[in-house]
Tab-separated table of C-alpha atoms and ligand atoms in Angstrom:
chain	number	residue	atom	x	y	z
A	1	UNK	CA	111.612	-80.094	-98.899
A	2	UNK	CA	113.632	-82.071	-101.506
A	3	UNK	CA	114.479	-84.548	-98.696
A	4	UNK	CA	110.716	-85.221	-98.042
A	5	UNK	CA	109.645	-85.558	-101.626
A	6	UNK	CA	112.449	-88.063	-102.277
A	7	UNK	CA	110.992	-90.388	-99.612
A	8	UNK	CA	107.487	-90.582	-101.181
A	9	UNK	CA	106.479	-93.711	-103.148
A	10	UNK	CA	105.646	-93.313	-106.725
A	11	UNK	CA	101.997	-93.256	-107.518
A	12	UNK	CA	99.808	-93.215	-110.694
A	13	UNK	CA	99.855	-89.740	-112.315
A	14	UNK	CA	96.211	-90.117	-113.212
A	15	UNK	CA	92.885	-90.769	-111.494
A	16	UNK	CA	90.249	-93.236	-112.433
A	17	UNK	CA	87.228	-92.035	-114.559
A	18	UNK	CA	85.736	-95.209	-115.703
A	19	UNK	CA	86.152	-98.775	-114.640
A	20	UNK	CA	85.907	-102.182	-116.354
A	21	UNK	CA	84.668	-105.031	-114.028
A	22	UNK	CA	86.829	-108.196	-113.876
A	23	UNK	CA	85.688	-111.730	-113.521
A	24	UNK	CA	86.777	-113.945	-110.715
A	25	UNK	CA	86.767	-117.684	-111.350
A	26	UNK	CA	87.010	-120.843	-109.211
A	27	UNK	CA	89.833	-123.463	-109.525
A	28	UNK	CA	87.519	-125.840	-111.232
A	29	UNK	CA	86.491	-123.215	-113.756
A	30	UNK	CA	90.262	-122.473	-114.377
A	31	UNK	CA	91.081	-126.071	-114.681
A	32	UNK	CA	88.503	-126.594	-117.418
A	33	UNK	CA	89.484	-123.515	-119.184
A	34	UNK	CA	93.071	-124.424	-119.275
A	35	UNK	CA	92.314	-127.824	-120.551
A	36	UNK	CA	90.131	-126.370	-123.285
A	37	UNK	CA	92.990	-123.880	-124.145
A	38	UNK	CA	95.452	-126.601	-124.711
A	39	UNK	CA	97.518	-125.316	-121.836
A	40	UNK	CA	98.389	-122.147	-123.856
A	41	UNK	CA	97.527	-118.931	-122.318
A	42	UNK	CA	97.052	-117.411	-125.635
A	43	UNK	CA	94.107	-119.582	-126.236
A	44	UNK	CA	92.264	-118.705	-123.048
A	45	UNK	CA	89.177	-116.626	-123.228
A	46	UNK	CA	89.601	-113.139	-121.731
A	47	UNK	CA	86.441	-113.622	-119.567
A	48	UNK	CA	88.185	-116.448	-117.722
A	49	UNK	CA	91.086	-114.201	-116.814
A	50	UNK	CA	91.414	-112.273	-113.608
A	51	UNK	CA	94.504	-110.173	-113.982
A	52	UNK	CA	95.701	-110.205	-117.612
A	53	UNK	CA	99.482	-109.858	-117.934
A	54	UNK	CA	99.652	-111.680	-121.319
A	55	UNK	CA	100.964	-108.693	-123.133
A	56	UNK	CA	101.323	-104.984	-122.888
A	57	UNK	CA	100.242	-104.799	-126.704
A	58	UNK	CA	97.082	-102.914	-127.322
A	59	UNK	CA	96.044	-103.434	-123.683
A	60	UNK	CA	96.832	-99.884	-122.281
A	61	UNK	CA	94.199	-97.524	-121.181
A	62	UNK	CA	93.690	-94.569	-123.260
A	63	UNK	CA	93.380	-91.093	-121.601
A	64	UNK	CA	90.370	-88.880	-121.681
A	65	UNK	CA	92.294	-86.793	-124.299
A	66	UNK	CA	92.803	-89.726	-126.478
A	67	UNK	CA	89.035	-90.709	-126.231
A	68	UNK	CA	88.261	-86.998	-127.072
A	69	UNK	CA	90.556	-87.477	-130.146
A	70	UNK	CA	88.444	-90.604	-131.240
A	71	UNK	CA	85.617	-88.178	-131.529
A	72	UNK	CA	87.401	-85.944	-134.200
A	73	UNK	CA	88.155	-88.807	-136.468
A	74	UNK	CA	88.198	-87.616	-140.009
A	75	UNK	CA	87.137	-90.860	-141.846
A	76	UNK	CA	87.814	-89.547	-145.373
A	77	UNK	CA	89.275	-92.324	-147.449
A	78	UNK	CA	92.139	-89.928	-148.717
A	79	UNK	CA	93.912	-87.287	-147.012
A	80	UNK	CA	92.393	-87.498	-143.474
A	81	UNK	CA	93.220	-84.680	-141.167
A	82	UNK	CA	94.209	-87.181	-138.494
A	83	UNK	CA	96.952	-88.523	-140.918
A	84	UNK	CA	98.569	-85.058	-140.722
A	85	UNK	CA	98.325	-84.871	-137.070
A	86	UNK	CA	100.084	-88.104	-136.808
A	87	UNK	CA	102.764	-87.135	-139.245
A	88	UNK	CA	103.287	-83.912	-137.223
A	89	UNK	CA	103.630	-86.038	-133.928
A	90	UNK	CA	106.175	-88.436	-135.678
A	91	UNK	CA	108.179	-85.538	-136.825
A	92	UNK	CA	108.107	-83.628	-133.586
A	93	UNK	CA	108.610	-86.439	-131.174
A	94	UNK	CA	110.745	-88.855	-133.087
A	95	UNK	CA	112.263	-86.709	-135.938
A	96	UNK	CA	111.572	-89.112	-138.723
A	97	UNK	CA	110.762	-87.339	-142.050
A	98	UNK	CA	108.151	-89.668	-143.866
A	99	UNK	CA	105.416	-91.647	-142.314
A	100	UNK	CA	103.481	-94.705	-143.593
A	101	UNK	CA	100.837	-95.618	-141.141
A	102	UNK	CA	99.999	-99.429	-140.587
A	103	UNK	CA	97.462	-101.355	-138.810
A	104	UNK	CA	100.283	-102.647	-136.422
A	105	UNK	CA	103.975	-103.103	-136.038
A	106	UNK	CA	104.342	-106.249	-138.012
A	107	UNK	CA	102.677	-104.803	-141.096
A	108	UNK	CA	105.524	-102.076	-140.987
A	109	UNK	CA	107.890	-104.986	-140.576
A	110	UNK	CA	106.396	-106.772	-143.587
A	111	UNK	CA	106.855	-103.641	-145.917
A	112	UNK	CA	110.343	-102.723	-144.903
A	113	UNK	CA	111.426	-106.355	-145.270
A	114	UNK	CA	109.851	-106.435	-148.746
A	115	UNK	CA	111.839	-103.184	-149.716
A	116	UNK	CA	115.221	-103.833	-148.172
A	117	UNK	CA	115.661	-107.569	-147.635
A	118	UNK	CA	116.905	-109.447	-150.920
A	119	UNK	CA	117.101	-113.337	-150.871
A	120	UNK	CA	120.535	-114.388	-149.399
A	121	UNK	CA	120.854	-111.141	-147.305
A	122	UNK	CA	121.718	-111.089	-143.674
A	123	UNK	CA	120.073	-108.852	-140.965
A	124	UNK	CA	122.129	-108.440	-137.774
A	125	UNK	CA	120.125	-107.170	-134.780
A	126	UNK	CA	120.166	-106.940	-131.008
A	127	UNK	CA	118.211	-110.233	-130.373
A	128	UNK	CA	115.359	-111.485	-132.527
A	129	UNK	CA	111.707	-110.511	-132.208
A	130	UNK	CA	109.243	-113.035	-133.310
A	131	UNK	CA	107.406	-111.184	-136.019
A	132	UNK	CA	110.363	-109.083	-137.074
A	133	UNK	CA	112.634	-112.143	-137.791
A	134	UNK	CA	109.760	-114.058	-139.558
A	135	UNK	CA	109.052	-111.127	-142.021
A	136	UNK	CA	113.021	-110.968	-142.740
A	137	UNK	CA	112.883	-114.603	-143.377
A	138	UNK	CA	109.845	-114.457	-145.601
A	139	UNK	CA	111.666	-112.017	-147.612
A	140	UNK	CA	114.558	-114.506	-147.971
A	141	UNK	CA	116.959	-113.126	-145.418
A	142	UNK	CA	118.678	-114.486	-142.268
A	143	UNK	CA	118.648	-112.832	-138.907
A	144	UNK	CA	121.852	-112.824	-137.017
A	145	UNK	CA	122.062	-112.078	-133.227
A	146	UNK	CA	124.691	-109.577	-132.467
A	147	UNK	CA	123.567	-108.525	-128.878
A	148	UNK	CA	126.153	-108.625	-126.069
A	149	UNK	CA	126.429	-112.048	-124.385
A	150	UNK	CA	125.246	-110.688	-120.993
A	151	UNK	CA	121.779	-110.275	-122.714
A	152	UNK	CA	121.466	-114.036	-122.823
A	153	UNK	CA	122.487	-114.391	-119.077
A	154	UNK	CA	119.458	-113.855	-116.877
A	155	UNK	CA	121.621	-113.111	-113.885
A	156	UNK	CA	123.873	-110.453	-115.365
A	157	UNK	CA	123.235	-107.089	-113.888
A	158	UNK	CA	124.616	-105.264	-116.976
A	159	UNK	CA	122.680	-101.994	-117.045
A	160	UNK	CA	122.370	-101.928	-120.872
A	161	UNK	CA	121.771	-105.500	-121.858
A	162	UNK	CA	120.222	-104.310	-125.090
A	163	UNK	CA	123.787	-103.158	-126.294
A	164	UNK	CA	125.187	-104.461	-129.530
A	165	UNK	CA	128.569	-106.348	-129.444
A	166	UNK	CA	130.521	-104.280	-132.027
A	167	UNK	CA	132.874	-107.035	-132.546
A	168	UNK	CA	130.151	-109.578	-133.433
A	169	UNK	CA	128.719	-106.950	-135.652
A	170	UNK	CA	131.703	-106.172	-137.628
A	171	UNK	CA	132.636	-109.932	-137.923
A	172	UNK	CA	129.167	-110.450	-139.509
A	173	UNK	CA	129.784	-107.445	-141.981
A	174	UNK	CA	133.223	-108.775	-142.879
A	175	UNK	CA	131.974	-112.443	-143.351
A	176	UNK	CA	129.138	-111.643	-145.599
A	177	UNK	CA	130.131	-108.260	-147.083
A	178	UNK	CA	128.276	-104.930	-146.625
A	179	UNK	CA	126.233	-105.283	-149.671
A	180	UNK	CA	124.604	-108.565	-148.358
A	181	UNK	CA	123.503	-106.686	-145.091
A	182	UNK	CA	119.943	-105.367	-145.684
A	183	UNK	CA	120.272	-103.170	-142.650
A	184	UNK	CA	121.141	-103.488	-138.964
A	185	UNK	CA	117.884	-103.901	-136.865
A	186	UNK	CA	118.268	-102.044	-133.683
A	187	UNK	CA	115.558	-102.546	-130.916
A	188	UNK	CA	115.058	-100.222	-127.986
A	189	UNK	CA	114.087	-101.832	-124.670
A	190	UNK	CA	114.673	-105.281	-126.149
A	191	UNK	CA	111.683	-107.264	-125.695
A	192	UNK	CA	113.057	-110.871	-125.945
A	193	UNK	CA	116.028	-109.993	-123.441
A	194	UNK	CA	113.378	-108.893	-120.818
A	195	UNK	CA	112.834	-105.363	-121.789
A	196	UNK	CA	116.441	-104.356	-121.616
A	197	UNK	CA	117.656	-100.989	-122.847
A	198	UNK	CA	120.463	-100.135	-125.338
A	199	UNK	CA	122.766	-97.165	-124.233
A	200	UNK	CA	123.208	-94.111	-126.412
A	201	UNK	CA	126.967	-94.631	-126.124
A	202	UNK	CA	126.613	-98.020	-127.713
A	203	UNK	CA	124.188	-96.742	-130.470
A	204	UNK	CA	126.477	-94.027	-131.448
A	205	UNK	CA	129.411	-96.558	-131.845
A	206	UNK	CA	127.038	-98.855	-133.859
A	207	UNK	CA	126.288	-95.679	-135.985
A	208	UNK	CA	129.890	-94.930	-136.693
A	209	UNK	CA	130.548	-98.534	-137.571
A	210	UNK	CA	127.678	-98.907	-139.964
A	211	UNK	CA	128.227	-95.566	-141.576
A	212	UNK	CA	131.819	-96.801	-142.447
A	213	UNK	CA	130.198	-99.746	-144.411
A	214	UNK	CA	127.245	-97.531	-145.761
A	215	UNK	CA	124.642	-99.748	-143.976
A	216	UNK	CA	121.342	-98.566	-142.627
A	217	UNK	CA	119.966	-98.836	-139.167
A	218	UNK	CA	116.280	-99.635	-139.011
A	219	UNK	CA	114.933	-98.943	-135.385
A	220	UNK	CA	112.387	-101.275	-133.802
A	221	UNK	CA	111.066	-98.251	-131.725
A	222	UNK	CA	108.163	-100.127	-130.164
A	223	UNK	CA	109.351	-99.166	-126.530
A	224	UNK	CA	111.619	-96.266	-127.338
A	225	UNK	CA	110.306	-94.067	-124.416
A	226	UNK	CA	110.866	-96.923	-121.784
A	227	UNK	CA	114.412	-97.370	-123.144
A	228	UNK	CA	114.947	-93.508	-122.795
A	229	UNK	CA	113.846	-93.709	-119.067
A	230	UNK	CA	116.623	-96.236	-118.506
A	231	UNK	CA	119.108	-94.065	-120.285
A	232	UNK	CA	118.110	-90.895	-118.079
A	233	UNK	CA	118.464	-93.155	-114.924
A	234	UNK	CA	121.590	-95.064	-115.705
A	235	UNK	CA	123.734	-93.404	-118.548
A	236	UNK	CA	126.232	-90.756	-117.545
A	237	UNK	CA	125.537	-87.406	-118.903
A	238	UNK	CA	121.724	-87.893	-119.570
A	239	UNK	CA	120.351	-87.382	-115.987
A	240	UNK	CA	119.290	-83.888	-116.885
A	241	UNK	CA	117.879	-84.601	-120.260
A	242	UNK	CA	114.105	-84.948	-120.788
A	243	UNK	CA	112.639	-88.082	-122.080
A	244	UNK	CA	111.631	-86.258	-125.250
A	245	UNK	CA	115.200	-85.204	-125.910
A	246	UNK	CA	116.492	-88.697	-125.239
A	247	UNK	CA	113.871	-90.265	-127.425
A	248	UNK	CA	114.648	-87.781	-130.373
A	249	UNK	CA	118.400	-88.415	-130.030
A	250	UNK	CA	117.955	-92.212	-130.193
A	251	UNK	CA	115.915	-91.755	-133.469
A	252	UNK	CA	118.429	-89.343	-134.883
A	253	UNK	CA	120.947	-92.197	-134.911
A	254	UNK	CA	118.874	-94.304	-137.143
A	255	UNK	CA	117.488	-94.197	-140.681
A	256	UNK	CA	113.920	-95.352	-140.252
A	257	UNK	CA	111.799	-97.107	-137.790
A	258	UNK	CA	108.975	-99.765	-137.402
A	259	UNK	CA	106.551	-99.009	-134.648
A	260	UNK	CA	103.887	-101.052	-132.825
A	261	UNK	CA	102.008	-98.133	-131.420
A	262	UNK	CA	100.052	-100.605	-129.351
A	263	UNK	CA	102.892	-100.391	-126.666
A	264	UNK	CA	104.640	-97.137	-126.001
A	265	UNK	CA	102.152	-95.025	-127.917
A	266	UNK	CA	99.204	-95.993	-125.665
A	267	UNK	CA	96.677	-97.103	-128.346
A	268	UNK	CA	94.718	-100.267	-128.745
A	269	UNK	CA	95.484	-100.560	-132.345
A	270	UNK	CA	98.004	-98.960	-134.757
A	271	UNK	CA	101.502	-98.709	-135.971
A	272	UNK	CA	103.729	-97.239	-138.615
A	273	UNK	CA	106.849	-97.200	-140.698
A	274	UNK	CA	108.864	-94.044	-140.584
A	275	UNK	CA	111.723	-93.353	-142.861
A	276	UNK	CA	114.164	-90.602	-143.762
A	277	UNK	CA	115.009	-91.886	-147.312
A	278	UNK	CA	112.596	-90.544	-149.974
A	279	UNK	CA	113.159	-93.504	-152.279
A	280	UNK	CA	112.412	-96.055	-149.659
A	281	UNK	CA	109.375	-93.969	-148.655
A	282	UNK	CA	108.018	-93.836	-152.089
A	283	UNK	CA	108.094	-97.684	-152.421
A	284	UNK	CA	106.646	-98.216	-148.950
A	285	UNK	CA	103.808	-95.651	-149.650
A	286	UNK	CA	103.114	-97.719	-152.850
A	287	UNK	CA	103.319	-101.142	-151.129
A	288	UNK	CA	101.156	-100.250	-148.249
A	289	UNK	CA	98.233	-99.790	-150.745
A	290	UNK	CA	98.582	-103.507	-151.600
A	291	UNK	CA	98.608	-104.881	-148.093
A	292	UNK	CA	96.973	-102.377	-145.752
A	293	UNK	CA	95.162	-99.540	-147.319
A	294	UNK	CA	95.710	-95.935	-148.789
A	295	UNK	CA	98.948	-94.387	-147.713
A	296	UNK	CA	97.068	-91.688	-145.538
A	297	UNK	CA	95.300	-94.415	-143.455
A	298	UNK	CA	97.224	-97.724	-143.758
A	299	UNK	CA	94.569	-99.981	-142.210
A	300	UNK	CA	93.530	-97.590	-139.583
A	301	UNK	CA	90.514	-95.536	-139.046
A	302	UNK	CA	91.030	-91.661	-138.838
A	303	UNK	CA	90.199	-91.799	-135.115
A	304	UNK	CA	92.745	-94.407	-134.403
A	305	UNK	CA	95.456	-92.158	-135.980
A	306	UNK	CA	94.248	-89.259	-133.783
A	307	UNK	CA	94.438	-91.326	-130.616
A	308	UNK	CA	97.932	-92.386	-131.641
A	309	UNK	CA	99.195	-88.765	-132.373
A	310	UNK	CA	97.972	-87.923	-128.696
A	311	UNK	CA	99.395	-91.117	-127.252
A	312	UNK	CA	102.812	-90.329	-128.683
A	313	UNK	CA	102.966	-87.053	-126.933
A	314	UNK	CA	101.770	-88.622	-123.628
A	315	UNK	CA	104.338	-91.388	-123.872
A	316	UNK	CA	107.402	-89.202	-123.447
A	317	UNK	CA	106.024	-87.368	-120.345
A	318	UNK	CA	108.088	-87.908	-117.385
A	319	UNK	CA	105.453	-88.554	-114.854
A	320	UNK	CA	103.841	-91.058	-117.155
A	321	UNK	CA	106.967	-92.968	-117.896
A	322	UNK	CA	108.316	-92.934	-114.385
A	323	UNK	CA	105.054	-94.348	-113.072
A	324	UNK	CA	104.885	-96.913	-115.978
A	325	UNK	CA	108.283	-98.381	-115.415
A	326	UNK	CA	107.938	-97.747	-111.570
A	327	UNK	CA	105.079	-100.192	-111.551
A	328	UNK	CA	107.010	-102.824	-113.238
A	329	UNK	CA	109.994	-102.385	-110.786
A	330	UNK	CA	107.599	-102.558	-107.910
A	331	UNK	CA	106.380	-105.950	-108.849
A	332	UNK	CA	109.837	-107.148	-109.771
A	333	UNK	CA	111.387	-106.046	-106.357
A	334	UNK	CA	108.504	-107.830	-104.465
A	335	UNK	CA	109.293	-111.183	-106.426
A	336	UNK	CA	113.155	-110.607	-105.696
A	337	UNK	CA	112.295	-110.126	-101.929
A	338	UNK	CA	110.402	-113.532	-102.078
A	339	UNK	CA	113.331	-115.253	-103.592
A	340	UNK	CA	111.744	-116.025	-106.947
A	341	UNK	CA	114.249	-116.322	-109.764
A	342	UNK	CA	113.661	-113.368	-112.300
A	343	UNK	CA	115.605	-111.769	-114.911
A	344	UNK	CA	117.783	-108.900	-113.668
A	345	UNK	CA	117.915	-105.948	-113.909
A	346	UNK	CA	114.143	-105.640	-113.895
A	347	UNK	CA	112.965	-104.656	-117.496
A	348	UNK	CA	110.659	-101.837	-118.606
A	349	UNK	CA	107.453	-103.521	-119.632
A	350	UNK	CA	107.308	-106.639	-117.532
A	351	UNK	CA	108.829	-108.944	-115.045
A	352	UNK	CA	110.410	-112.119	-116.476
A	353	UNK	CA	110.500	-115.214	-114.411
A	354	UNK	CA	113.322	-117.514	-115.113
A	355	UNK	CA	111.617	-120.793	-115.628
A	356	UNK	CA	114.882	-122.772	-115.965
A	357	UNK	CA	115.733	-121.939	-112.371
A	358	UNK	CA	112.095	-121.944	-111.226
A	359	UNK	CA	111.587	-125.521	-112.466
A	360	UNK	CA	115.036	-127.071	-112.580
A	361	UNK	CA	113.550	-130.609	-112.693
A	362	UNK	CA	112.090	-129.874	-116.196
A	363	UNK	CA	114.234	-130.307	-119.354
A	364	UNK	CA	113.742	-127.601	-121.928
A	365	UNK	CA	111.862	-129.719	-124.350
A	366	UNK	CA	109.368	-130.375	-121.580
A	367	UNK	CA	108.357	-126.595	-122.096
A	368	UNK	CA	109.080	-125.263	-118.470
A	369	UNK	CA	108.113	-121.670	-119.138
A	370	UNK	CA	104.852	-122.790	-120.897
A	371	UNK	CA	104.041	-125.187	-118.097
A	372	UNK	CA	104.780	-122.464	-115.423
A	373	UNK	CA	102.493	-119.795	-117.198
A	374	UNK	CA	99.792	-122.590	-117.196
A	375	UNK	CA	100.229	-123.208	-113.414
A	376	UNK	CA	100.208	-119.610	-112.419
A	377	UNK	CA	96.871	-119.251	-114.216
A	378	UNK	CA	95.544	-122.280	-112.511
A	379	UNK	CA	96.529	-120.861	-109.128
A	380	UNK	CA	94.944	-117.403	-109.440
A	381	UNK	CA	93.614	-116.600	-112.855
A	382	UNK	CA	96.610	-114.355	-113.616
A	383	UNK	CA	97.510	-114.757	-117.268
A	384	UNK	CA	101.141	-114.575	-118.342
A	385	UNK	CA	103.087	-115.985	-121.363
A	386	UNK	CA	105.889	-118.143	-122.491
A	387	UNK	CA	109.074	-116.633	-123.845
A	388	UNK	CA	111.392	-119.645	-124.330
A	389	UNK	CA	111.638	-122.660	-126.517
A	390	UNK	CA	108.007	-122.408	-127.775
A	391	UNK	CA	108.348	-118.738	-128.851
A	392	UNK	CA	111.882	-119.346	-130.526
A	393	UNK	CA	110.461	-121.849	-132.931
A	394	UNK	CA	112.389	-123.948	-135.352
A	395	UNK	CA	115.567	-123.521	-137.325
A	396	UNK	CA	114.255	-122.973	-141.016
A	397	UNK	CA	117.149	-125.178	-142.398
A	398	UNK	CA	117.340	-128.052	-139.993
A	399	UNK	CA	113.846	-128.015	-138.688
A	400	UNK	CA	115.088	-128.548	-135.152
A	401	UNK	CA	113.708	-126.589	-132.121
A	402	UNK	CA	115.994	-123.590	-131.360
A	403	UNK	CA	116.998	-123.900	-127.691
A	404	UNK	CA	117.178	-120.331	-126.480
A	405	UNK	CA	119.445	-119.711	-123.330
A	406	UNK	CA	116.517	-117.671	-121.900
A	407	UNK	CA	113.576	-119.712	-120.901
A	408	UNK	CA	111.184	-117.163	-119.464
A	409	UNK	CA	107.616	-116.430	-118.363
A	410	UNK	CA	106.647	-112.910	-118.939
A	411	UNK	CA	104.340	-110.919	-116.708
A	412	UNK	CA	103.754	-108.032	-118.904
A	413	UNK	CA	102.205	-104.935	-117.398
A	414	UNK	CA	99.624	-103.103	-119.490
A	415	UNK	CA	99.931	-99.255	-119.234
A	416	UNK	CA	97.639	-97.366	-116.730
A	417	UNK	CA	95.371	-100.360	-116.287
A	418	UNK	CA	96.247	-102.095	-113.004
A	419	UNK	CA	96.845	-100.818	-109.506
A	420	UNK	CA	99.483	-101.638	-107.016
A	421	UNK	CA	97.019	-103.930	-105.237
A	422	UNK	CA	96.807	-106.000	-108.353
A	423	UNK	CA	100.518	-106.202	-108.357
A	424	UNK	CA	100.499	-107.578	-104.817
A	425	UNK	CA	97.939	-110.365	-105.748
A	426	UNK	CA	100.290	-111.393	-108.759
A	427	UNK	CA	103.192	-111.651	-106.500
A	428	UNK	CA	101.282	-113.532	-103.690
A	429	UNK	CA	100.220	-116.073	-106.420
A	430	UNK	CA	103.683	-116.643	-107.774
A	431	UNK	CA	104.921	-117.026	-104.316
A	432	UNK	CA	102.387	-119.851	-103.842
A	433	UNK	CA	103.339	-121.555	-107.061
A	434	UNK	CA	106.978	-121.249	-106.168
A	435	UNK	CA	106.298	-122.918	-102.812
A	436	UNK	CA	105.109	-126.047	-104.548
A	437	UNK	CA	107.205	-125.864	-107.692
A	438	UNK	CA	108.475	-129.400	-107.594
A	439	UNK	CA	104.973	-130.579	-108.260
A	440	UNK	CA	104.775	-128.783	-111.590
A	441	UNK	CA	104.779	-131.176	-114.532
A	442	UNK	CA	106.206	-130.692	-117.956
A	443	UNK	CA	104.099	-130.531	-121.150
A	444	UNK	CA	104.202	-132.100	-124.651
A	445	UNK	CA	103.288	-130.263	-127.670
A	446	UNK	CA	100.280	-131.957	-129.426
A	447	UNK	CA	99.539	-129.412	-132.103
A	448	UNK	CA	102.114	-127.066	-133.731
A	449	UNK	CA	101.297	-124.530	-136.278
A	450	UNK	CA	103.623	-123.576	-139.046
A	451	UNK	CA	104.231	-119.898	-138.282
A	452	UNK	CA	104.742	-118.111	-134.764
A	453	UNK	CA	103.746	-121.422	-133.075
A	454	UNK	CA	103.560	-120.001	-129.661
A	455	UNK	CA	100.202	-118.115	-130.456
A	456	UNK	CA	98.341	-121.226	-131.457
A	457	UNK	CA	100.154	-124.407	-130.320
A	458	UNK	CA	98.476	-126.804	-127.983
A	459	UNK	CA	99.828	-128.885	-125.153
A	460	UNK	CA	99.002	-131.845	-122.900
A	461	UNK	CA	100.686	-132.687	-119.380
A	462	UNK	CA	103.433	-135.188	-119.565
A	463	UNK	CA	102.881	-138.390	-117.885
B	501	PLP	C1	104.743	-106.048	-130.519
B	501	PLP	C2	106.152	-106.004	-131.148
B	501	PLP	C3	106.303	-105.959	-132.564
B	501	PLP	C4	105.114	-106.325	-133.391
B	501	PLP	O1	104.186	-105.349	-133.349
B	501	PLP	P1	102.572	-105.700	-133.476
B	501	PLP	O2	101.913	-104.385	-133.280
B	501	PLP	O3	102.246	-106.771	-132.533
B	501	PLP	O4	102.418	-106.295	-134.880
B	501	PLP	C5	107.557	-105.865	-133.004
B	501	PLP	N1	108.627	-105.611	-132.227
B	501	PLP	C6	108.475	-105.514	-130.914
B	501	PLP	C7	109.686	-105.401	-130.107
B	501	PLP	C8	107.283	-105.744	-130.359
B	501	PLP	O5	107.134	-105.681	-128.903
């Protein structure tokens, strides 16, 4: 019996109750749309996209139970019933004591940075995230990357590329002094590294080290369940633990968290700040009133908080997480079989094309990943996004581009939205672009916004 079950492919642990029709476009329509969008996939209209792998943020399909939850929204200004449901879910599944809801993750980052980051501070972390680093910088801090070197190598098969290099971390602490470190920012399933997990062994070591110096750990828990999946699969001693247990153990090694519930927690909008320290909570609860809304709704409708509470419970379900990551791995393996250069091991929320290897004829300041994302869209209407020099932005002191080692195109898979057949079409399109890769031209940036430029920058073909 066991034998037979093992040979079966994974399949979606749900059936489809409602469908949304997608729009197919012609090559001419896509060419015009791309030009109008300044070769930036963020500026395309959704109606011009066939398979949308721009992001897994807020793009997941809610379950029938979550939709039912929307109907029991308690839209009271203060003390909404749904706030208490959400607080209960955060305590039950994550174990954090105090909850401040926010409209999405970056609002939680804004608030925690305002409270904990003082001008001149340093924030070590396992690779930067765009909005996280920006809020740390706006509060006067400087982010320092302390992730292991393997994370910057797209070909390293290290099973936990999200791990922190303890030597690097201790060097930073000694160099600046513990009182200059606002906190250590630990991300699970590190987005910018390609959705790569941190191990519990490493997190425990980081905990001991930071406790020695009295430094807090703030957890970017946006994809904690996906990280837990890899721990269960790869880390000795965790194979028999449930996702729920692993998630809770991860959270227990940290002092608080910022959450974009638009990812793991399966909602279209929402987030929160969770914290164990009463004083920090009090200040956060006060600040959220300034920027988001009263502390029992934080910029969300009651119904959104209800859907989030239900989504949190669904996110730690084994069948769910296995199929979610399984679909990403399905697409990744298909591309590997075709010989397409991607980041290895395959991450949890998307497949990352290695644009430096895909387009070796383009220099990094010709924006190879941006150009590749544009070319894939042109070929098939599949929308992906750049994660390379454009996303990295400029050094705030020198004004120069950062030149990140990773120059990637992210094919991000929304949760519970697309089928295996969609993944096949995506792979076929990328194979087609790969077969004529020498013809792909670089781009020049013709408009650059001041903050988070990748969202709104505009480009034109070089030459
Ligand atoms: C999406 C994301 C954020 C920011 O959250 P928003 O909800 O988009 O504001 C922060 N950290 C990580 C790792 C993310 O993926």
